[in-house]
PDB file of C-alpha atoms in Angstrom:
ATOM      1  CA  MET A  93      15.666 -17.047 -14.266  1.00 50.00           C
ATOM      2  CA  GLN A  94      12.994 -17.133 -16.739  1.00 58.00           C
ATOM      3  CA  LYS A  95      13.352 -14.651 -19.645  1.00 58.00           C
ATOM      4  CA  SER A  96      10.095 -12.958 -18.864  1.00 65.00           C
ATOM      5  CA  ASN A  97      11.228 -12.158 -15.426  1.00 78.00           C
ATOM      6  CA  TYR A  98      14.151  -9.995 -16.782  1.00 83.00           C
ATOM      7  CA  LEU A  99      11.619  -7.535 -18.068  1.00 87.00           C
ATOM      8  CA  THR A 100       9.903  -7.499 -14.645  1.00 89.00           C
ATOM      9  CA  TYR A 101      13.167  -6.911 -12.847  1.00 90.00           C
ATOM     10  CA  LEU A 102      13.848  -4.015 -15.273  1.00 91.00           C
ATOM     11  CA  LYS A 103      10.442  -2.576 -14.733  1.00 92.00           C
ATOM     12  CA  LEU A 104      10.827  -2.790 -10.737  1.00 92.00           C
ATOM     13  CA  ILE A 105      14.306  -0.939 -11.036  1.00 92.00           C
ATOM     14  CA  CYS A 106      12.512   1.861 -12.875  1.00 94.00           C
ATOM     15  CA  VAL A 107       9.879   1.838 -10.491  1.00 93.00           C
ATOM     16  CA  ALA A 108      12.503   2.453  -7.795  1.00 91.00           C
ATOM     17  CA  VAL A 109      13.889   5.185  -9.836  1.00 94.00           C
ATOM     18  CA  PHE A 110      10.447   6.944 -10.113  1.00 95.00           C
ATOM     19  CA  TRP A 111       9.828   6.452  -6.341  1.00 91.00           C
ATOM     20  CA  GLY A 112      13.196   7.865  -5.618  1.00 93.00           C
ATOM     21  CA  GLY A 113      12.134  10.951  -7.364  1.00 95.00           C
ATOM     22  CA  THR A 114       8.936  11.225  -5.339  1.00 94.00           C
ATOM     23  CA  PHE A 115      10.851  12.244  -2.391  1.00 94.00           C
ATOM     24  CA  ILE A 116      12.112  15.301  -4.378  1.00 95.00           C
ATOM     25  CA  ALA A 117       8.646  16.078  -5.776  1.00 95.00           C
ATOM     26  CA  GLY A 118       6.966  15.446  -2.365  1.00 94.00           C
ATOM     27  CA  HIS A 119       9.422  17.636  -0.476  1.00 94.00           C
ATOM     28  CA  VAL A 120       8.554  20.481  -2.919  1.00 93.00           C
ATOM     29  CA  VAL A 121       4.759  20.038  -2.405  1.00 95.00           C
ATOM     30  CA  ALA A 122       4.840  19.073   1.104  1.00 92.00           C
ATOM     31  CA  THR A 123       6.366  22.501   2.258  1.00 91.00           C
ATOM     32  CA  GLN A 124       4.077  24.336   0.310  1.00 94.00           C
ATOM     33  CA  LEU A 125       0.438  22.799   0.682  1.00 94.00           C
ATOM     34  CA  PRO A 126      -1.664  21.040   3.279  1.00 93.00           C
ATOM     35  CA  HIS A 127      -0.884  17.320   3.172  1.00 91.00           C
ATOM     36  CA  MET A 128      -4.239  15.796   2.509  1.00 94.00           C
ATOM     37  CA  ILE A 129      -4.803  18.535  -0.374  1.00 95.00           C
ATOM     38  CA  ALA A 130      -1.344  17.727  -1.807  1.00 94.00           C
ATOM     39  CA  ALA A 131      -2.200  13.786  -1.738  1.00 95.00           C
ATOM     40  CA  ALA A 132      -5.593  14.519  -3.104  1.00 96.00           C
ATOM     41  CA  GLY A 133      -4.153  16.412  -6.021  1.00 95.00           C
ATOM     42  CA  ARG A 134      -1.511  13.677  -6.635  1.00 95.00           C
ATOM     43  CA  PHE A 135      -4.450  10.983  -6.920  1.00 96.00           C
ATOM     44  CA  LEU A 136      -6.786  13.244  -8.821  1.00 96.00           C
ATOM     45  CA  VAL A 137      -4.034  13.229 -11.539  1.00 96.00           C
ATOM     46  CA  ALA A 138      -3.525   9.525 -11.050  1.00 95.00           C
ATOM     47  CA  CYS A 139      -7.071   8.486 -11.248  1.00 96.00           C
ATOM     48  CA  VAL A 140      -7.944  10.404 -14.354  1.00 96.00           C
ATOM     49  CA  LEU A 141      -4.935   8.886 -16.005  1.00 95.00           C
ATOM     50  CA  LEU A 142      -5.834   5.391 -14.739  1.00 95.00           C
ATOM     51  CA  LEU A 143      -9.381   5.404 -15.821  1.00 96.00           C
ATOM     52  CA  LEU A 144      -8.394   6.506 -19.268  1.00 95.00           C
ATOM     53  CA  LEU A 145      -5.900   3.508 -19.377  1.00 92.00           C
ATOM     54  CA  ALA A 146      -8.356   1.066 -17.963  1.00 93.00           C
ATOM     55  CA  TRP A 147     -10.671   2.102 -20.610  1.00 93.00           C
ATOM     56  CA  ARG A 148      -8.160   2.048 -23.685  1.00 90.00           C
ATOM     57  CA  MET A 149      -6.553  -1.382 -22.575  1.00 87.00           C
ATOM     58  CA  GLU A 150      -9.303  -3.275 -20.837  1.00 91.00           C
ATOM     59  CA  GLY A 151     -12.501  -1.764 -22.072  1.00 92.00           C
ATOM     60  CA  GLY A 152     -13.169  -0.199 -18.664  1.00 91.00           C
ATOM     61  CA  LEU A 153     -13.232  -1.433 -15.151  1.00 94.00           C
ATOM     62  CA  PRO A 154     -14.728  -4.735 -14.237  1.00 93.00           C
ATOM     63  CA  LYS A 155     -17.557  -4.996 -11.573  1.00 92.00           C
ATOM     64  CA  LEU A 156     -16.141  -6.196  -8.281  1.00 91.00           C
ATOM     65  CA  ASN A 157     -17.414  -8.822  -5.989  1.00 90.00           C
ATOM     66  CA  ARG A 158     -17.654  -8.274  -2.383  1.00 89.00           C
ATOM     67  CA  GLN A 159     -14.245  -9.756  -1.539  1.00 88.00           C
ATOM     68  CA  GLN A 160     -12.835  -7.702  -4.153  1.00 90.00           C
ATOM     69  CA  ILE A 161     -14.568  -4.551  -2.800  1.00 92.00           C
ATOM     70  CA  HIS A 162     -13.059  -5.330   0.418  1.00 92.00           C
ATOM     71  CA  ALA A 163      -9.522  -5.902  -0.806  1.00 92.00           C
ATOM     72  CA  THR A 164      -9.463  -2.891  -3.152  1.00 93.00           C
ATOM     73  CA  PHE A 165     -10.657  -0.451  -0.323  1.00 95.00           C
ATOM     74  CA  SER A 166      -7.940  -1.899   2.132  1.00 95.00           C
ATOM     75  CA  LEU A 167      -5.352  -1.171  -0.576  1.00 94.00           C
ATOM     76  CA  GLY A 168      -6.678   2.456  -0.796  1.00 95.00           C
ATOM     77  CA  ALA A 169      -6.781   2.857   2.926  1.00 96.00           C
ATOM     78  CA  THR A 170      -3.179   1.618   3.353  1.00 96.00           C
ATOM     79  CA  GLY A 171      -1.103   2.177   0.349  1.00 92.00           C
ATOM     80  CA  ILE A 172      -2.777   5.476  -0.647  1.00 94.00           C
ATOM     81  CA  PHE A 173      -4.491   7.277   2.141  1.00 96.00           C
ATOM     82  CA  LEU A 174      -2.191   6.159   5.197  1.00 96.00           C
ATOM     83  CA  TYR A 175       0.963   5.922   3.419  1.00 95.00           C
ATOM     84  CA  ASN A 176       0.613   9.448   1.606  1.00 94.00           C
ATOM     85  CA  ILE A 177      -0.477  11.318   4.933  1.00 94.00           C
ATOM     86  CA  CYS A 178       2.600   9.916   6.642  1.00 95.00           C
ATOM     87  CA  PHE A 179       4.817  10.369   3.544  1.00 93.00           C
ATOM     88  CA  PHE A 180       4.005  14.210   3.244  1.00 94.00           C
ATOM     89  CA  ALA A 181       4.063  14.680   7.034  1.00 93.00           C
ATOM     90  CA  ALA A 182       7.711  13.198   7.160  1.00 93.00           C
ATOM     91  CA  LEU A 183       8.910  15.122   4.251  1.00 92.00           C
ATOM     92  CA  GLU A 184       7.824  18.438   6.154  1.00 90.00           C
ATOM     93  CA  ARG A 185       9.963  17.392   9.074  1.00 89.00           C
ATOM     94  CA  MET A 186      12.991  15.922   7.558  1.00 87.00           C
ATOM     95  CA  PRO A 187      15.371  15.816   4.599  1.00 87.00           C
ATOM     96  CA  ALA A 188      14.120  14.176   1.564  1.00 89.00           C
ATOM     97  CA  GLY A 189      17.040  12.000   1.277  1.00 84.00           C
ATOM     98  CA  ARG A 190      16.815  10.853   4.888  1.00 79.00           C
ATOM     99  CA  SER A 191      13.228   9.953   4.338  1.00 84.00           C
ATOM    100  CA  ALA A 192      13.884   7.911   1.440  1.00 84.00           C
ATOM    101  CA  LEU A 193      16.398   5.700   3.340  1.00 76.00           C
ATOM    102  CA  PHE A 194      13.373   4.421   5.507  1.00 79.00           C
ATOM    103  CA  VAL A 195      11.862   2.763   2.450  1.00 77.00           C
ATOM    104  CA  ALA A 196      14.704  -0.040   2.785  1.00 72.00           C
ATOM    105  CA  LEU A 197      12.823  -1.266   5.871  1.00 75.00           C
ATOM    106  CA  ASN A 198       9.847  -2.351   3.585  1.00 77.00           C
ATOM    107  CA  PRO A 199      11.144  -5.774   2.704  1.00 73.00           C
ATOM    108  CA  ILE A 200      11.803  -6.504   6.327  1.00 73.00           C
ATOM    109  CA  VAL A 201       8.425  -5.578   7.675  1.00 80.00           C
ATOM    110  CA  THR A 202       6.894  -7.491   4.689  1.00 81.00           C
ATOM    111  CA  ALA A 203       8.912 -10.681   5.094  1.00 77.00           C
ATOM    112  CA  LEU A 204       8.156 -10.631   8.877  1.00 78.00           C
ATOM    113  CA  ALA A 205       4.484 -10.231   8.202  1.00 84.00           C
ATOM    114  CA  LEU A 206       4.309 -12.820   5.596  1.00 81.00           C
ATOM    115  CA  ALA A 207       6.257 -15.329   7.911  1.00 79.00           C
ATOM    116  CA  ALA A 208       4.035 -14.478  10.860  1.00 78.00           C
ATOM    117  CA  LEU A 209       0.639 -14.149   9.063  1.00 81.00           C
ATOM    118  CA  PHE A 210       1.034 -16.935   6.393  1.00 80.00           C
ATOM    119  CA  GLY A 211       3.942 -18.982   7.276  1.00 75.00           C
ATOM    120  CA  GLU A 212       5.837 -18.260   4.201  1.00 74.00           C
ATOM    121  CA  ARG A 213       9.395 -19.539   4.039  1.00 77.00           C
ATOM    122  CA  LEU A 214      11.884 -17.360   2.258  1.00 74.00           C
ATOM    123  CA  GLY A 215      15.058 -19.492   2.581  1.00 78.00           C
ATOM    124  CA  PHE A 216      18.513 -18.779   4.206  1.00 83.00           C
ATOM    125  CA  LYS A 217      19.855 -16.569   1.272  1.00 81.00           C
ATOM    126  CA  LYS A 218      16.750 -14.369   1.162  1.00 79.00           C
ATOM    127  CA  TRP A 219      16.869 -13.903   4.839  1.00 82.00           C
ATOM    128  CA  LEU A 220      20.542 -13.204   4.655  1.00 88.00           C
ATOM    129  CA  GLY A 221      19.915 -10.765   1.830  1.00 82.00           C
ATOM    130  CA  ILE A 222      17.260  -9.002   3.766  1.00 80.00           C
ATOM    131  CA  ALA A 223      19.299  -8.780   7.017  1.00 85.00           C
ATOM    132  CA  ILE A 224      22.292  -7.273   4.826  1.00 87.00           C
ATOM    133  CA  ALA A 225      19.854  -4.837   3.458  1.00 79.00           C
ATOM    134  CA  PHE A 226      18.639  -3.920   6.999  1.00 79.00           C
ATOM    135  CA  VAL A 227      22.103  -3.369   8.289  1.00 83.00           C
ATOM    136  CA  GLY A 228      22.839  -1.135   5.328  1.00 81.00           C
ATOM    137  CA  ALA A 229      19.709   0.968   6.156  1.00 75.00           C
ATOM    138  CA  ALA A 230      20.550   1.071   9.831  1.00 77.00           C
ATOM    139  CA  ILE A 231      23.925   2.513   8.967  1.00 80.00           C
ATOM    140  CA  VAL A 232      22.522   5.346   6.853  1.00 73.00           C
ATOM    141  CA  ILE A 233      19.404   6.142   9.236  1.00 72.00           C
ATOM    142  CA  THR A 234      21.956   6.460  12.194  1.00 75.00           C
ATOM    143  CA  ARG A 235      24.486   8.144  10.130  1.00 69.00           C
ATOM    144  CA  GLY A 236      27.009   5.559  10.972  1.00 70.00           C
ATOM    145  CA  GLU A 237      26.567   5.944  14.776  1.00 68.00           C
ATOM    146  CA  LEU A 238      25.048   2.652  15.558  1.00 68.00           C
ATOM    147  CA  MET A 239      26.320   2.528  19.180  1.00 64.00           C
ATOM    148  CA  SER A 240      25.214   5.942  19.845  1.00 61.00           C
ATOM    149  CA  ALA A 241      21.688   5.564  18.602  1.00 56.00           C
ATOM    150  CA  ALA A 242      21.327   2.261  20.496  1.00 57.00           C
ATOM    151  CA  HIS A 243      22.045   4.257  23.711  1.00 57.00           C
ATOM    152  CA  ASP A 244      19.834   7.141  22.571  1.00 57.00           C
ATOM    153  CA  ILE A 245      17.401   6.199  19.857  1.00 60.00           C
ATOM    154  CA  SER A 246      15.732   9.765  19.970  1.00 59.00           C
ATOM    155  CA  ALA A 247      18.904  11.123  18.548  1.00 58.00           C
ATOM    156  CA  SER A 248      17.929   9.256  15.352  1.00 61.00           C
ATOM    157  CA  LEU A 249      14.166   8.898  15.423  1.00 66.00           C
ATOM    158  CA  GLY A 250      12.134  12.121  15.703  1.00 75.00           C
ATOM    159  CA  SER A 251       8.559  12.800  14.557  1.00 83.00           C
ATOM    160  CA  GLY A 252       9.428  12.691  10.942  1.00 85.00           C
ATOM    161  CA  GLU A 253      11.210   9.452  11.198  1.00 82.00           C
ATOM    162  CA  LEU A 254       8.118   7.896  13.115  1.00 87.00           C
ATOM    163  CA  PHE A 255       5.819   9.072  10.342  1.00 93.00           C
ATOM    164  CA  MET A 256       8.081   7.417   7.729  1.00 91.00           C
ATOM    165  CA  LEU A 257       7.976   4.128   9.814  1.00 88.00           C
ATOM    166  CA  THR A 258       4.255   4.062   9.934  1.00 93.00           C
ATOM    167  CA  ALA A 259       4.344   4.748   6.045  1.00 94.00           C
ATOM    168  CA  VAL A 260       6.541   1.646   5.606  1.00 90.00           C
ATOM    169  CA  CYS A 261       4.215  -0.499   7.838  1.00 92.00           C
ATOM    170  CA  ALA A 262       1.346   0.884   5.644  1.00 94.00           C
ATOM    171  CA  TRP A 263       3.275  -0.073   2.489  1.00 88.00           C
ATOM    172  CA  ALA A 264       3.763  -3.520   3.804  1.00 89.00           C
ATOM    173  CA  ALA A 265       0.187  -4.095   4.410  1.00 91.00           C
ATOM    174  CA  TYR A 266      -0.476  -2.723   0.970  1.00 90.00           C
ATOM    175  CA  THR A 267       2.025  -5.151  -0.700  1.00 84.00           C
ATOM    176  CA  ILE A 268       0.631  -8.172   1.176  1.00 87.00           C
ATOM    177  CA  ILE A 269      -3.022  -7.192   0.461  1.00 88.00           C
ATOM    178  CA  GLY A 270      -2.126  -6.784  -3.223  1.00 82.00           C
ATOM    179  CA  ARG A 271      -1.479 -10.498  -3.594  1.00 76.00           C
ATOM    180  CA  HIS A 272      -5.243 -11.215  -2.642  1.00 68.00           C
ATOM    181  CA  ALA A 273      -6.636  -8.209  -4.484  1.00 67.00           C
ATOM    182  CA  LEU A 274      -5.004  -9.301  -7.678  1.00 69.00           C
ATOM    183  CA  LYS A 275      -7.077 -12.555  -7.730  1.00 78.00           C
ATOM    184  CA  GLY A 276      -9.440 -11.832 -10.671  1.00 83.00           C
ATOM    185  CA  LEU A 277      -8.301  -8.424 -11.377  1.00 86.00           C
ATOM    186  CA  SER A 278      -5.526  -6.910 -13.691  1.00 85.00           C
ATOM    187  CA  PRO A 279      -2.892  -4.755 -12.236  1.00 81.00           C
ATOM    188  CA  ILE A 280      -4.486  -1.839 -13.886  1.00 87.00           C
ATOM    189  CA  ALA A 281      -7.997  -2.569 -12.449  1.00 90.00           C
ATOM    190  CA  ALA A 282      -6.666  -3.045  -9.014  1.00 88.00           C
ATOM    191  CA  THR A 283      -4.551  -0.044  -9.022  1.00 87.00           C
ATOM    192  CA  THR A 284      -7.261   2.205 -10.267  1.00 93.00           C
ATOM    193  CA  TYR A 285      -9.878   0.878  -7.837  1.00 95.00           C
ATOM    194  CA  ALA A 286      -7.378   1.397  -4.975  1.00 93.00           C
ATOM    195  CA  SER A 287      -6.553   4.834  -6.122  1.00 94.00           C
ATOM    196  CA  LEU A 288     -10.290   5.763  -6.372  1.00 96.00           C
ATOM    197  CA  TRP A 289     -10.900   4.487  -2.867  1.00 97.00           C
ATOM    198  CA  GLY A 290      -7.684   6.381  -1.740  1.00 96.00           C
ATOM    199  CA  LEU A 291      -8.959   9.568  -3.393  1.00 97.00           C
ATOM    200  CA  LEU A 292     -12.145   9.316  -1.745  1.00 97.00           C
ATOM    201  CA  LEU A 293     -10.519   9.046   1.617  1.00 97.00           C
ATOM    202  CA  LEU A 294      -8.110  11.823   0.983  1.00 97.00           C
ATOM    203  CA  THR A 295     -10.704  14.211  -0.458  1.00 97.00           C
ATOM    204  CA  CYS A 296     -12.913  13.945   2.682  1.00 95.00           C
ATOM    205  CA  GLY A 297      -9.875  14.909   4.731  1.00 94.00           C
ATOM    206  CA  ALA A 298      -8.785  17.610   2.291  1.00 95.00           C
ATOM    207  CA  LEU A 299     -12.258  19.466   2.751  1.00 95.00           C
ATOM    208  CA  PHE A 300     -11.182  20.111   6.398  1.00 94.00           C
ATOM    209  CA  GLN A 301      -7.938  21.569   5.370  1.00 94.00           C
ATOM    210  CA  LEU A 302      -9.203  24.033   2.469  1.00 93.00           C
ATOM    211  CA  PRO A 303      -8.934  26.896   4.966  1.00 93.00           C
ATOM    212  CA  GLN A 304      -5.355  26.300   5.422  1.00 92.00           C
ATOM    213  CA  LEU A 305      -4.623  26.623   1.683  1.00 92.00           C
ATOM    214  CA  ASP A 306      -2.670  29.589   0.276  1.00 91.00           C
ATOM    215  CA  ARG A 307      -3.499  29.702  -3.311  1.00 90.00           C
ATOM    216  CA  SER A 308      -0.414  31.870  -3.941  1.00 92.00           C
ATOM    217  CA  HIS A 309       1.442  28.600  -3.219  1.00 91.00           C
ATOM    218  CA  LEU A 310       0.212  26.757  -6.408  1.00 92.00           C
ATOM    219  CA  THR A 311       3.188  27.798  -8.304  1.00 94.00           C
ATOM    220  CA  LEU A 312       4.341  25.813 -11.670  1.00 95.00           C
ATOM    221  CA  PRO A 313       6.964  23.981  -9.772  1.00 93.00           C
ATOM    222  CA  VAL A 314       4.453  22.724  -7.180  1.00 95.00           C
ATOM    223  CA  LEU A 315       1.863  21.785  -9.931  1.00 96.00           C
ATOM    224  CA  ALA A 316       4.612  20.075 -11.825  1.00 96.00           C
ATOM    225  CA  ALA A 317       5.839  18.075  -8.677  1.00 96.00           C
ATOM    226  CA  ILE A 318       2.098  17.154  -8.234  1.00 96.00           C
ATOM    227  CA  ALA A 319       1.735  15.947 -11.845  1.00 96.00           C
ATOM    228  CA  TYR A 320       5.117  13.950 -11.501  1.00 96.00           C
ATOM    229  CA  LEU A 321       3.727  12.354  -8.412  1.00 95.00           C
ATOM    230  CA  GLY A 322       0.469  11.474 -10.166  1.00 95.00           C
ATOM    231  CA  VAL A 323       1.939  10.194 -13.371  1.00 95.00           C
ATOM    232  CA  PHE A 324       5.421   8.360 -12.593  1.00 94.00           C
ATOM    233  CA  GLY A 325       5.024   7.935  -8.829  1.00 92.00           C
ATOM    234  CA  THR A 326       1.497   6.468  -9.054  1.00 88.00           C
ATOM    235  CA  VAL A 327       0.141   5.422 -12.228  1.00 91.00           C
ATOM    236  CA  ILE A 328       3.343   3.922 -14.016  1.00 91.00           C
ATOM    237  CA  GLY A 329       5.037   3.026 -10.600  1.00 89.00           C
ATOM    238  CA  PHE A 330       1.927   1.287  -9.083  1.00 80.00           C
ATOM    239  CA  VAL A 331       1.038  -0.664 -12.308  1.00 81.00           C
ATOM    240  CA  TRP A 332       4.541  -2.116 -12.820  1.00 88.00           C
ATOM    241  CA  TYR A 333       4.787  -2.745  -8.969  1.00 83.00           C
ATOM    242  CA  TYR A 334       1.704  -4.736  -9.137  1.00 75.00           C
ATOM    243  CA  GLU A 335       2.898  -6.697 -12.282  1.00 82.00           C
ATOM    244  CA  GLY A 336       5.918  -7.657 -10.118  1.00 86.00           C
ATOM    245  CA  VAL A 337       3.866  -8.733  -7.095  1.00 81.00           C
ATOM    246  CA  LYS A 338       1.719 -10.979  -9.419  1.00 79.00           C
ATOM    247  CA  LYS A 339       4.836 -12.571 -11.298  1.00 84.00           C
ATOM    248  CA  ILE A 340       7.484 -12.846  -8.778  1.00 84.00           C
ATOM    249  CA  GLY A 341       5.709 -12.585  -5.400  1.00 81.00           C
ATOM    250  CA  PRO A 342       5.236  -9.934  -2.786  1.00 72.00           C
ATOM    251  CA  ALA A 343       8.500 -10.600  -0.934  1.00 69.00           C
ATOM    252  CA  ARG A 344      10.770 -10.549  -3.801  1.00 78.00           C
ATOM    253  CA  THR A 345       8.984  -7.418  -5.070  1.00 81.00           C
ATOM    254  CA  ALA A 346       9.412  -5.641  -1.776  1.00 71.00           C
ATOM    255  CA  VAL A 347      13.089  -6.066  -1.893  1.00 73.00           C
ATOM    256  CA  PHE A 348      13.473  -3.750  -4.779  1.00 81.00           C
ATOM    257  CA  ASN A 349      12.236  -0.997  -2.417  1.00 74.00           C
ATOM    258  CA  ASN A 350      15.786  -1.167  -1.126  1.00 73.00           C
ATOM    259  CA  LEU A 351      16.966   0.807  -4.287  1.00 81.00           C
ATOM    260  CA  VAL A 352      14.428   3.546  -3.742  1.00 84.00           C
ATOM    261  CA  PRO A 353      16.623   5.149  -0.987  1.00 81.00           C
ATOM    262  CA  VAL A 354      19.710   4.731  -3.247  1.00 81.00           C
ATOM    263  CA  PHE A 355      18.122   6.962  -6.080  1.00 89.00           C
ATOM    264  CA  GLY A 356      16.378   9.029  -3.355  1.00 90.00           C
ATOM    265  CA  ILE A 357      19.913  10.131  -1.841  1.00 86.00           C
ATOM    266  CA  ALA A 358      21.385  10.845  -5.228  1.00 88.00           C
ATOM    267  CA  PHE A 359      18.243  12.960  -6.448  1.00 92.00           C
ATOM    268  CA  SER A 360      18.354  14.863  -3.284  1.00 92.00           C
ATOM    269  CA  ALA A 361      21.971  15.694  -3.393  1.00 90.00           C
ATOM    270  CA  VAL A 362      21.608  16.766  -7.325  1.00 91.00           C
ATOM    271  CA  PHE A 363      18.219  18.745  -7.044  1.00 90.00           C
ATOM    272  CA  LEU A 364      18.093  19.830  -3.331  1.00 90.00           C
ATOM    273  CA  GLY A 365      21.993  20.246  -2.579  1.00 90.00           C
ATOM    274  CA  GLU A 366      21.567  17.744   0.415  1.00 87.00           C
ATOM    275  CA  PRO A 367      24.983  16.100   1.590  1.00 84.00           C
ATOM    276  CA  ILE A 368      26.048  12.705   0.780  1.00 79.00           C
ATOM    277  CA  LEU A 369      27.678  11.293   3.974  1.00 78.00           C
ATOM    278  CA  ALA A 370      30.105   8.442   3.841  1.00 81.00           C
ATOM    279  CA  SER A 371      27.455   6.376   5.935  1.00 78.00           C
ATOM    280  CA  MET A 372      25.048   6.913   3.040  1.00 76.00           C
ATOM    281  CA  VAL A 373      27.630   5.264   0.626  1.00 80.00           C
ATOM    282  CA  ILE A 374      28.431   2.250   2.750  1.00 85.00           C
ATOM    283  CA  GLY A 375      24.884   1.579   3.689  1.00 81.00           C
ATOM    284  CA  GLY A 376      23.786   2.168  -0.024  1.00 75.00           C
ATOM    285  CA  LEU A 377      26.207  -0.518  -1.136  1.00 80.00           C
ATOM    286  CA  LEU A 378      25.112  -3.020   1.514  1.00 84.00           C
ATOM    287  CA  VAL A 379      21.460  -2.505   0.574  1.00 76.00           C
ATOM    288  CA  ILE A 380      22.196  -3.257  -3.068  1.00 73.00           C
ATOM    289  CA  GLY A 381      24.337  -6.192  -2.137  1.00 78.00           C
ATOM    290  CA  GLY A 382      21.096  -7.496  -0.041  1.00 78.00           C
ATOM    291  CA  VAL A 383      18.952  -6.983  -2.915  1.00 70.00           C
ATOM    292  CA  SER A 384      21.335  -8.769  -5.215  1.00 69.00           C
ATOM    293  CA  LEU A 385      21.416 -11.711  -2.927  1.00 75.00           C
ATOM    294  CA  THR A 386      17.725 -11.891  -2.136  1.00 68.00           C
ATOM    295  CA  ASN A 387      17.074 -12.091  -5.791  1.00 59.00           C
ATOM    296  CA  ARG A 388      19.334 -14.975  -6.795  1.00 61.00           C
TER     297      ARG A 388
END
């Protein structure tokens, strides 16, 4: 492993910590605000910081060519707009820890899409690691009742779970598109443009939800949660995630998403008092094992 990759891996672990925390912050926001308004608030904070960061570090944003416009719009539509709608909808309907567990499916969807669309070969060890991580995720999602879930999948998958599965697919698309969007663009520029497109789409939707907004719900904890989502869950998280995609590739970067549910479960137990089941511990260990094997 190259020495420069160690810092990349450390950053991706920090991203997993930040994104594990987004399920706690998202739960706080989703139960108080309409989803598109909440998501628009998150990316309003993020876009302001990203624009300042782009100006300070790179002298502003570069002019996009037609291919880059299409690519960054696709990033905004998938990883910002669609993902966040499903993210907040899921957190309104199911526990934060359980929602976070579905993130472990990201490398499965990403790897299959890369293999099907681009013919990318991952190798036996990587596929084995992904398979182990998937089994771990399945154990946690079904609460250890794999056979019961096989006979009655509705017992494990409700509307909240379906929203998170859609979010997983949206994020897989975001990860793959990111490889192409990064051509000629720095991680900061690509993230900023994607966030601006996403904010535009979310703002259009948020306008229709304004009549549903109860201003009394804009409390300090809710505003702090939105700030966390914007700063750590978006600005720092997205930029470092992009760096990972660029340096070690989308498939290996996506595997670190398996750590998000581990942190999500721990934070949910500490901050929201959600129970930690034996199936979560067993499944979480399998997920970590799968991540380690895939990145050897």
